[in-house]
XYZ file of C-alpha atoms in Angstrom:
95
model
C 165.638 -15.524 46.337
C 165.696 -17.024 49.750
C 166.389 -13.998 52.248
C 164.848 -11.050 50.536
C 162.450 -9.146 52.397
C 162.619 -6.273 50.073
C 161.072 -8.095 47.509
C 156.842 -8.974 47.365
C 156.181 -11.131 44.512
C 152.414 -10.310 44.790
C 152.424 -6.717 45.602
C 150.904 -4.957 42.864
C 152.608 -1.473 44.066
C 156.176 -3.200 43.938
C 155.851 -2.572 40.434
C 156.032 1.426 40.337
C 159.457 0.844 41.665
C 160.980 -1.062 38.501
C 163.479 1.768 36.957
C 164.875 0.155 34.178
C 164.233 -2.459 30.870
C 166.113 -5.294 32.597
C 164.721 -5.162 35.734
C 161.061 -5.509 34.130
C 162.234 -7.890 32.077
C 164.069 -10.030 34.951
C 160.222 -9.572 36.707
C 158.454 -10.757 33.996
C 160.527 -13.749 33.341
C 159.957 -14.420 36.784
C 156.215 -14.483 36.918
C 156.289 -16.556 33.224
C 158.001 -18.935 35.032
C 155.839 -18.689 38.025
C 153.144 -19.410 36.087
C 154.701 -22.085 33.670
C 155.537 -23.870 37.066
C 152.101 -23.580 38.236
C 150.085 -25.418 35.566
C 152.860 -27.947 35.047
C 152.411 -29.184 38.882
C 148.529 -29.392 37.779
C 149.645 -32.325 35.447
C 151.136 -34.513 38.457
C 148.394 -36.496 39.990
C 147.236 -35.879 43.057
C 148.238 -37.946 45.953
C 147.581 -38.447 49.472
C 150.055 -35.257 50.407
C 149.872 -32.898 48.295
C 145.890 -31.936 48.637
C 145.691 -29.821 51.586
C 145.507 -26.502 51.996
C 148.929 -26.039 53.694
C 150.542 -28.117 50.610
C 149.051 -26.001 48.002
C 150.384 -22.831 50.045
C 153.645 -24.630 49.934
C 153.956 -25.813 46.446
C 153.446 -21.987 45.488
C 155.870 -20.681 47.743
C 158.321 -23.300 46.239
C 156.874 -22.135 42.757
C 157.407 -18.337 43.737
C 161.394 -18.958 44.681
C 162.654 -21.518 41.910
C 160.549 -18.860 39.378
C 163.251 -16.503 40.582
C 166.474 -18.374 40.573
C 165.363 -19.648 37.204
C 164.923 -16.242 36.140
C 168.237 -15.090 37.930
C 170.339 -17.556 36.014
C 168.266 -17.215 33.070
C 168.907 -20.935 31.576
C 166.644 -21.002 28.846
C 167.779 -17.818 27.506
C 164.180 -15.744 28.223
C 165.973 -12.218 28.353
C 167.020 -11.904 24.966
C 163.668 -13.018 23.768
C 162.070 -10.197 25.716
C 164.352 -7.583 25.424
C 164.290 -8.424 21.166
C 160.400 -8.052 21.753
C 160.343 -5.127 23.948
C 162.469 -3.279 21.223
C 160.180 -4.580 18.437
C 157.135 -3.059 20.484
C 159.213 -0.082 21.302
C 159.469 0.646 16.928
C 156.080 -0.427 16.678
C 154.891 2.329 19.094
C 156.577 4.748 18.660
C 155.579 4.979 14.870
């Protein structure tokens, strides 16, 4: 969200410091988002704007921080899906 510094949404070493289920899970929704996001604004034609450099940089940025208040307020109800399939993995695995 808008303020956090803690927080690198591309720092592959920010992972080793998820502790628990729902914090991964929280993360993940957030980059499936991310990435829904991503190749939905691919379907919008381009237009005299929104083809520079500087607006591409922008449009992620704006991708990066609505992936995490969608994932925050969790509308679509991506949680329980994971957490059911994390604990269906978990079975799987573990024999």
């Amino acid at each position: 969200m808008i303020g956090k510094i803690d927080k690198t949404y591309w720092d592959i070493a920010n992972i080793k410091q998820i502790k628990n289920e729902s914090e991964a899970i929280k993360e993940f929704e957030a980059y499936f988002v991310r990435i829904f996001l991503k190749e939905a604004r691919k379907s919008i034609p381009k237009g005299l704007f929104n083809t520079s450099f500087s607006a591409n940089f922008y449009y992620d940025m704006l991708d990066m921080e609505l992936a995490e208040v969608i994932s925050q307020k969790d509308p679509l109800h991506l949680e329980k899906f994971f957490q059911e399939a994390l604990s269906k993995y978990q079975k799987i695995s573990k024999g």
